[in-house]
Amino acid sequence: MEKTTAVSTLKAGFQNSFAALPKKFYEEITPETVDTPVLQKYNWKLSRELGLNFTEETQELTDCLAGNLVFADSTPIAMAYAGHQFGNFVPQLGDGRAVLLGEKITPDGKRLDVQLKGSGRTRFSRGGDGKSPLGPVIREYIVSEAMHRLGVPTTRALAIVSTGERILRPDGVHPGGIMTRVASGFVRVGSFEYFAARGDETAIRQLADYVIDRHYPELPAKKDRYRQFFLLVAKKQARLVAKWMQLGFIHGVMNTDNTSISGETIDYGPCAFMDYYDPNMVFSSIDTMGRYRYDNQSAIMKWNLHALGICLQTLLGKTDEEAANVIDATLSVFEDEFVHAQRVGLLKKIGIENPGDQDSSLLGKLLALMQNQKADFTLTFRYLADHIRQGSDMTPQLQNLFKAPDAISSWLESWQQRLAKENSPDVIQAHMNRVNPLFIPRNHRIHKAIEDAEASNDFSQVHLLTTLYENPFTEQPDFIDYAQPPTNEERVTRTFCGT
């Protein structure tokens, strides 16, 4: 395919501070053209938050979001990075199918990156086609926007364009798609690994200074600013993984090149939310050893942070020993931060705002019951809130989640005795419903939306789901079926990357 040379009359108000770094950090490149782009979904709310001045879905806007035109004020680049993929180091990855269009300063002063994903080959494509099937674009749009509404730091989704192309993948031929996504930044752990692998200490310092100035401006220009930077990244990642796990979310491909320095969820590939609770749950078709299973996510994030620490070694200490001590101390803080955030967050899900010494045991017993009974993760917590005012009678909804409802009866009694020390039932129920969603992006619902869009160009389920997940904590009686777990026949047990 040809590279775009045409420039649009449209301006987005883009800047590009990353392009001010030396050329070794990126490649200047334009997207590849596509024949029949159609703007299938545009996020007008996010567009207004960004301060974009577009008012209608014109063909010119579509062409800019498809890569057929370049915004008049865009400096498109593909970023360089490396990464550990399933524990194996790859010294050159980079944006092999993505182009950073630029950075947008929002009306409230935030600087956000705007990127096309699936926009064609770059020098980092490593023999790939640089394209994306439509399915992964739809998945990332739906899930990333839902995660935002669920209160999880995440990249955002601005647009879906279908390209009219046919994309060959191992499982067959699929319609092509391009996603426009937005992030606080696309610098990853792998960005530092790229230069560490080349022994380029100057570039590592330049990248660290760039990230600190952009994402951690509160850090003073002191000699320990790099230690403080590493510590802040570790704390952010601890809280992020805890939020994932409190929602039953499994990222699926926690490689270092998919670990954002800004502390946002990035690269949604084979991600999924658990239906029934199983701490060993894996969805990704390529995670055959369960490396990125649900209950291993904090350990993997610690591993990724250790990789970052090794890259920053010369900035963290004057000697290897001093740097190693800083890395070990930071990883200990990560562990403590994660354990605290996870414990507090999960206890809030069962209505306990003022944790005591015995509360972890109470929580552990519930999780064991959920695992044994294969109870739905999301709805168990949501329906517990409804049970608070039931006395000893179990609500039918809660009862139906357990194969042997009597198994949870004694736990419910202990739990209600504990809640008596907290607050009034009305207050507890309200608090629980603020942290326990009713609606999550369930695999079988996303699968149906993708299937309809790919097979018959029907995006009605995509539109419905994105609207539904704008209010995941709110009762929406007309769509209550969308809160329910799949039947055995509907269950989707494997998810796939689009590369």
XYZ file of C-alpha atoms in Angstrom:
499
model
C 0.000 0.000 0.000
C 1.058 3.599 -0.600
C 2.046 5.998 2.150
C -0.139 9.053 2.641
C 1.238 12.222 1.087
C -1.940 14.332 1.047
C -2.401 16.921 3.781
C -5.849 17.836 5.083
C -7.178 21.328 5.606
C -8.369 20.180 9.041
C -6.381 21.216 12.079
C -6.617 19.357 15.387
C -4.425 21.681 17.429
C -1.628 19.110 17.593
C 1.812 19.576 19.086
C 4.508 16.895 19.283
C 6.998 17.210 22.115
C 8.248 13.660 21.600
C 9.396 14.604 18.097
C 11.721 17.156 19.732
C 13.795 14.247 21.063
C 16.655 12.937 18.879
C 15.679 10.958 15.769
C 16.741 7.634 17.319
C 13.622 7.759 19.488
C 11.221 7.482 16.559
C 10.680 7.286 12.821
C 8.936 10.068 10.927
C 6.336 8.272 8.858
C 2.833 8.718 7.479
C 0.060 6.105 7.535
C -0.793 3.913 4.575
C -3.829 4.760 2.461
C -6.955 2.571 2.401
C -9.550 2.289 -0.358
C -12.969 2.523 1.289
C -12.805 3.978 4.801
C -16.037 4.312 6.782
C -16.193 6.080 10.146
C -18.226 3.535 12.116
C -17.927 5.071 15.562
C -16.806 8.486 16.755
C -16.620 9.376 20.436
C -18.088 12.863 20.482
C -17.882 13.160 24.280
C -14.160 12.438 24.264
C -13.734 14.726 21.257
C -15.206 17.602 23.264
C -13.045 16.732 26.287
C -10.007 16.951 24.030
C -11.114 20.337 22.730
C -11.310 19.173 19.123
C -13.431 21.560 17.086
C -15.023 19.050 14.705
C -18.807 19.255 14.541
C -19.805 16.553 12.067
C -18.585 13.280 10.594
C -17.312 14.542 7.243
C -15.435 12.543 4.635
C -12.360 14.666 5.307
C -12.427 13.784 9.007
C -12.909 10.117 8.091
C -9.909 10.249 5.771
C -7.763 11.783 8.521
C -8.780 9.029 10.955
C -8.183 6.391 8.268
C -4.722 7.689 7.388
C -5.664 8.798 3.872
C -5.024 12.401 4.868
C -2.693 13.905 7.458
C -4.065 16.624 9.742
C -2.589 19.972 8.737
C -0.786 20.365 12.077
C 0.256 16.717 12.579
C 3.850 15.436 12.712
C 3.253 11.673 12.476
C 5.864 9.390 14.042
C 6.298 5.747 15.029
C 7.957 5.322 18.434
C 10.898 2.995 19.110
C 10.801 0.466 21.922
C 11.873 -3.055 22.839
C 10.278 -5.468 25.287
C 10.147 -8.703 27.194
C 7.381 -10.782 25.614
C 6.352 -13.688 27.833
C 9.707 -13.280 29.593
C 11.807 -13.353 26.413
C 13.640 -10.193 25.413
C 13.093 -8.753 21.926
C 15.556 -5.878 21.367
C 13.462 -4.140 18.703
C 9.692 -3.889 18.672
C 8.331 -0.355 18.315
C 5.152 0.949 16.734
C 4.895 -1.674 14.025
C 1.313 -0.776 13.149
C 0.709 2.530 14.882
C 1.403 6.202 14.185
C 1.397 8.965 16.780
C -0.441 11.861 15.145
C 0.456 14.352 17.836
C -0.363 15.671 21.284
C -3.484 17.610 22.102
C -3.614 20.140 24.932
C -7.112 19.841 26.400
C -9.162 22.814 27.638
C -8.226 21.859 31.218
C -4.510 21.827 30.398
C -3.785 18.109 30.024
C -1.392 16.950 27.308
C -2.680 13.784 25.637
C -1.315 11.668 22.797
C -3.535 10.819 19.821
C -2.538 7.725 17.864
C -3.768 5.663 14.919
C -3.524 1.892 15.435
C -3.635 -0.441 12.436
C -2.438 2.289 10.064
C 0.216 0.367 8.132
C 3.869 -0.604 8.097
C 6.708 1.231 9.772
C 10.357 0.318 10.119
C 9.356 -1.471 13.321
C 6.885 -3.855 11.645
C 9.354 -6.783 11.543
C 7.751 -8.351 8.492
C 4.189 -7.758 9.657
C 1.521 -6.058 7.573
C 1.047 -3.157 9.986
C -2.701 -3.671 9.903
C -5.415 -4.588 12.367
C -8.506 -6.706 11.858
C -11.722 -4.939 12.763
C -12.453 -7.268 15.699
C -9.565 -6.202 17.968
C -10.364 -2.545 17.199
C -13.948 -3.075 18.378
C -12.787 -4.956 21.474
C -10.340 -2.229 22.488
C -12.865 0.541 21.871
C -15.562 -1.105 23.989
C -13.308 -2.282 26.814
C -11.126 0.810 27.157
C -14.139 3.110 27.327
C -15.803 0.812 29.850
C -12.648 0.764 31.959
C -12.660 4.562 32.012
C -16.235 4.545 33.303
C -15.294 1.885 35.859
C -12.703 4.263 37.289
C -9.574 2.535 35.971
C -6.693 4.580 34.507
C -6.684 3.703 30.821
C -6.111 4.756 27.260
C -9.292 6.049 25.627
C -11.001 5.342 22.308
C -11.846 8.160 19.910
C -12.844 6.397 16.693
C -13.359 3.174 14.760
C -12.819 3.196 11.007
C -13.509 0.164 8.846
C -11.084 0.162 5.937
C -12.650 -2.189 3.386
C -9.443 -4.252 3.420
C -9.223 -8.003 4.000
C -6.658 -8.853 6.677
C -5.097 -12.317 6.773
C -4.487 -13.853 10.175
C -3.791 -17.459 11.276
C -7.480 -18.023 12.029
C -8.697 -16.699 8.662
C -9.415 -13.525 6.721
C -11.017 -10.577 8.536
C -12.275 -7.091 7.659
C -9.719 -4.373 8.393
C -10.045 -1.625 10.964
C -8.182 1.381 12.328
C -8.588 2.716 15.841
C -7.858 6.229 17.033
C -6.837 6.065 20.659
C -5.839 8.628 23.239
C -3.416 8.309 26.141
C -1.560 10.370 28.697
C 1.493 9.027 26.906
C 2.725 6.003 24.990
C 6.161 5.656 26.609
C 6.512 2.137 27.975
C 8.937 0.123 30.079
C 10.074 -1.240 26.723
C 10.992 2.289 25.606
C 13.743 2.298 28.222
C 14.716 -1.294 27.398
C 15.291 -0.299 23.761
C 18.137 2.032 24.731
C 19.418 -0.124 27.589
C 19.916 -2.956 25.075
C 22.077 -0.582 23.031
C 24.044 0.678 26.022
C 22.826 4.210 25.325
C 22.899 5.807 28.779
C 22.475 9.301 27.320
C 19.186 8.307 25.681
C 17.944 6.661 28.888
C 18.577 9.893 30.804
C 16.920 11.957 28.061
C 13.866 9.687 28.085
C 13.660 9.742 31.885
C 13.863 13.548 31.905
C 11.187 13.755 29.211
C 8.812 11.458 31.111
C 9.405 13.221 34.433
C 8.791 16.655 32.932
C 5.620 15.470 31.230
C 4.065 12.986 33.668
C 5.696 13.715 37.024
C 6.335 17.480 37.014
C 5.946 17.581 40.782
C 9.393 15.995 41.141
C 11.985 18.668 41.927
C 15.288 18.782 40.077
C 17.140 17.035 42.886
C 19.778 14.350 42.709
C 17.272 11.688 43.800
C 14.584 12.647 41.227
C 15.163 9.425 39.278
C 14.658 7.351 42.404
C 11.469 9.247 43.142
C 10.372 8.776 39.543
C 10.898 5.006 39.751
C 9.029 4.930 43.055
C 6.042 6.868 41.697
C 5.807 4.591 38.652
C 5.859 1.548 40.952
C 3.106 2.922 43.182
C 0.917 3.795 40.207
C 1.298 0.315 38.763
C 0.476 -1.290 42.119
C -2.773 0.629 42.364
C -3.578 -0.051 38.700
C -3.241 -3.833 38.988
C -5.299 -3.793 42.187
C -8.091 -1.981 40.335
C -7.949 -4.560 37.536
C -8.247 -7.445 39.946
C -11.078 -5.878 41.940
C -13.088 -5.929 38.715
C -12.067 -9.434 37.666
C -10.074 -8.041 34.741
C -7.288 -10.050 33.103
C -5.007 -8.034 30.836
C -3.733 -11.101 29.041
C -0.468 -9.804 27.592
C 1.477 -7.972 30.309
C 4.709 -7.723 28.367
C 7.056 -4.870 29.249
C 6.202 -3.191 25.948
C 2.569 -3.149 27.127
C 3.375 -1.523 30.475
C 2.844 2.231 30.330
C 5.112 4.562 32.301
C 2.149 6.884 32.904
C 0.312 4.174 34.870
C -2.554 3.600 32.431
C -3.956 0.353 31.081
C -2.655 0.028 27.536
C -2.897 -2.472 24.647
C -6.075 -4.441 25.250
C -5.286 -7.355 22.877
C -6.558 -10.612 24.411
C -7.975 -9.035 27.577
C -11.143 -10.275 29.274
C -13.263 -9.993 32.409
C -13.856 -13.166 34.379
C -17.345 -14.569 34.484
C -17.134 -17.119 37.293
C -14.342 -16.635 39.819
C -11.168 -18.618 39.224
C -7.844 -17.117 40.353
C -6.032 -19.194 37.720
C -8.187 -17.918 34.877
C -6.472 -17.345 31.513
C -8.186 -16.190 28.319
C -5.324 -15.326 25.955
C -4.844 -17.946 23.262
C -1.079 -17.344 23.278
C -0.629 -17.582 27.073
C -0.298 -21.366 27.068
C 1.639 -21.482 30.368
C -0.666 -19.143 32.279
C 2.051 -16.546 32.857
C -0.483 -13.702 32.821
C -3.297 -15.463 34.684
C -5.545 -13.438 36.960
C -3.756 -14.005 40.276
C -0.254 -13.641 38.813
C -0.733 -10.105 37.544
C 0.847 -8.333 40.510
C 3.888 -10.652 40.377
C 4.275 -9.934 36.651
C 4.022 -6.192 37.191
C 6.748 -6.469 39.823
C 8.855 -8.374 37.264
C 8.267 -5.618 34.695
C 9.235 -2.940 37.190
C 12.442 -4.809 37.964
C 13.200 -4.675 34.240
C 12.634 -0.906 34.329
C 14.889 -0.590 37.376
C 17.708 -2.372 35.546
C 17.385 0.143 32.701
C 17.599 3.046 35.157
C 20.486 1.500 37.092
C 23.059 4.224 36.458
C 20.505 6.885 37.417
C 19.543 5.153 40.661
C 22.972 4.732 42.242
C 26.663 5.465 41.842
C 27.480 1.772 42.090
C 25.682 -1.370 40.980
C 25.180 -2.325 44.604
C 23.623 1.009 45.497
C 21.304 0.832 42.479
C 20.342 -2.762 43.307
C 19.395 -1.693 46.830
C 17.200 1.100 45.433
C 15.510 -1.337 43.058
C 14.873 -3.862 45.848
C 13.495 -1.178 48.164
C 11.199 0.163 45.429
C 9.875 -3.291 44.614
C 9.137 -3.846 48.312
C 7.123 -0.620 48.285
C 5.295 -1.905 45.207
C 4.355 -5.116 47.029
C 3.148 -3.241 50.111
C 1.194 -0.750 47.997
C -0.476 -3.513 46.002
C -1.394 -5.609 49.051
C -2.870 -2.559 50.768
C -4.797 -1.352 47.725
C -6.107 -4.842 46.975
C -7.190 -5.525 50.548
C -8.894 -2.153 51.003
C -10.558 -2.332 47.590
C -11.902 -5.860 47.980
C -13.179 -5.187 51.497
C -15.061 -2.146 50.194
C -16.731 -4.484 47.728
C -18.282 -6.334 50.684
C -19.216 -3.142 52.499
C -16.324 -2.873 54.932
C -14.916 0.647 54.962
C -13.064 0.371 58.289
C -11.033 -2.851 58.070
C -10.145 -4.856 61.155
C -7.784 -7.750 61.811
C -10.344 -10.488 61.064
C -11.752 -9.003 57.877
C -9.189 -10.542 55.528
C -10.228 -13.969 56.756
C -13.890 -13.160 56.110
C -13.029 -12.026 52.586
C -10.872 -15.066 51.940
C -13.702 -17.405 52.905
C -16.039 -15.687 50.441
C -13.524 -15.955 47.596
C -12.989 -19.643 48.387
C -16.749 -20.224 48.261
C -17.003 -18.337 44.980
C -14.224 -20.417 43.482
C -15.652 -23.713 44.695
C -19.153 -22.855 43.517
C -18.033 -21.150 40.274
C -20.059 -18.107 41.269
C -20.050 -15.102 38.953
C -17.413 -12.630 40.143
C -19.189 -9.394 39.241
C -22.724 -10.315 40.247
C -21.786 -11.952 43.549
C -20.513 -8.648 44.887
C -23.345 -6.663 43.313
C -26.083 -8.940 44.665
C -24.547 -9.017 48.145
C -25.571 -5.368 48.436
C -29.195 -6.323 47.751
C -29.002 -9.025 50.420
C -28.124 -6.603 53.226
C -31.764 -5.749 53.919
C -33.067 -9.302 53.498
C -32.314 -10.546 56.980
C -31.652 -14.287 56.898
C -33.405 -14.863 53.557
C -31.142 -15.029 50.546
C -32.255 -13.052 47.503
C -33.172 -15.245 44.520
C -30.545 -13.499 42.386
C -27.765 -14.315 44.851
C -29.082 -17.815 45.375
C -28.970 -18.562 41.662
C -25.255 -17.750 41.473
C -24.308 -20.676 43.706
C -24.680 -24.335 42.765
C -25.221 -25.160 46.447
C -26.658 -21.991 48.053
C -26.538 -23.479 51.538
C -22.758 -23.359 51.320
C -22.787 -19.577 51.642
C -25.477 -19.289 54.325
C -23.149 -19.375 57.324
C -20.805 -16.893 55.645
C -23.705 -14.484 55.083
C -24.571 -14.659 58.761
C -20.979 -13.833 59.798
C -20.832 -11.068 57.224
C -24.028 -9.391 58.421
C -22.806 -9.515 61.989
C -19.638 -7.761 60.874
C -21.578 -5.122 58.914
C -23.543 -4.234 62.026
C -20.342 -2.522 63.209
C -20.056 -0.437 60.039
C -23.058 1.724 59.209
C -26.759 1.626 58.437
C -27.893 -0.891 55.767
C -28.921 1.916 53.404
C -25.512 3.590 53.600
C -23.616 0.312 53.179
C -25.745 -0.698 50.203
C -25.192 2.670 48.514
C -21.432 2.444 49.084
C -21.287 -1.095 47.728
C -23.234 -0.179 44.610
C -20.717 2.580 43.906
C -17.802 0.123 43.736
C -19.543 -2.992 42.385
C -20.659 -2.619 38.774
C -23.753 -4.313 37.433
C -22.560 -4.182 33.834
C -19.106 -5.204 32.596
C -17.886 -5.913 29.040
C -18.587 -9.625 29.035
C -16.741 -11.733 26.504
C -19.801 -13.215 24.850
C -21.361 -9.779 24.353
C -18.208 -8.382 22.768
C -17.914 -11.506 20.623
C -21.457 -10.981 19.339
C -20.766 -7.309 18.567
C -17.626 -8.249 16.621
C -19.381 -11.084 14.827
C -22.230 -8.826 13.671
C -19.870 -6.080 12.522
C -17.550 -8.415 10.641
C -20.240 -10.593 9.072
C -22.841 -8.031 8.051
C -21.447 -4.561 8.818
C -23.965 -4.316 11.660
C -22.572 -2.042 14.385
C -25.785 -1.844 16.430
C -24.338 -3.977 19.261
C -21.173 -1.867 19.300
C -23.269 1.272 19.756
C -25.497 -0.390 22.364
C -22.613 -1.718 24.455
C -20.663 1.535 24.458
C -23.785 3.388 25.586
C -24.605 0.757 28.208
C -21.120 0.833 29.730
C -21.215 4.590 30.167
C -23.127 3.863 33.396
C -21.872 0.482 34.607
C -22.945 1.005 38.225
C -26.500 2.084 37.402
C -29.597 -0.104 37.133
C -30.753 -0.138 33.503
C -33.888 -2.320 33.571
C -34.324 -2.438 29.798
C -30.905 -4.071 29.464
C -30.779 -6.337 32.515
C -30.002 -9.350 30.302
C -26.678 -7.705 29.493
C -25.694 -7.965 33.164
C -26.100 -11.729 33.198
C -23.261 -14.227 32.740
C -23.190 -16.357 29.604
C -24.781 -19.744 29.308
C -22.365 -22.625 28.770
C -23.083 -22.420 25.051
C -22.356 -18.658 24.949
C -19.174 -18.757 27.022
C -16.036 -17.484 25.268
C -12.934 -19.036 26.776
C -10.220 -17.817 24.376
C -9.328 -14.334 23.191
C -6.869 -13.313 20.500
C -4.411 -10.544 19.632
C -4.876 -8.759 16.329
C -1.193 -8.793 15.314
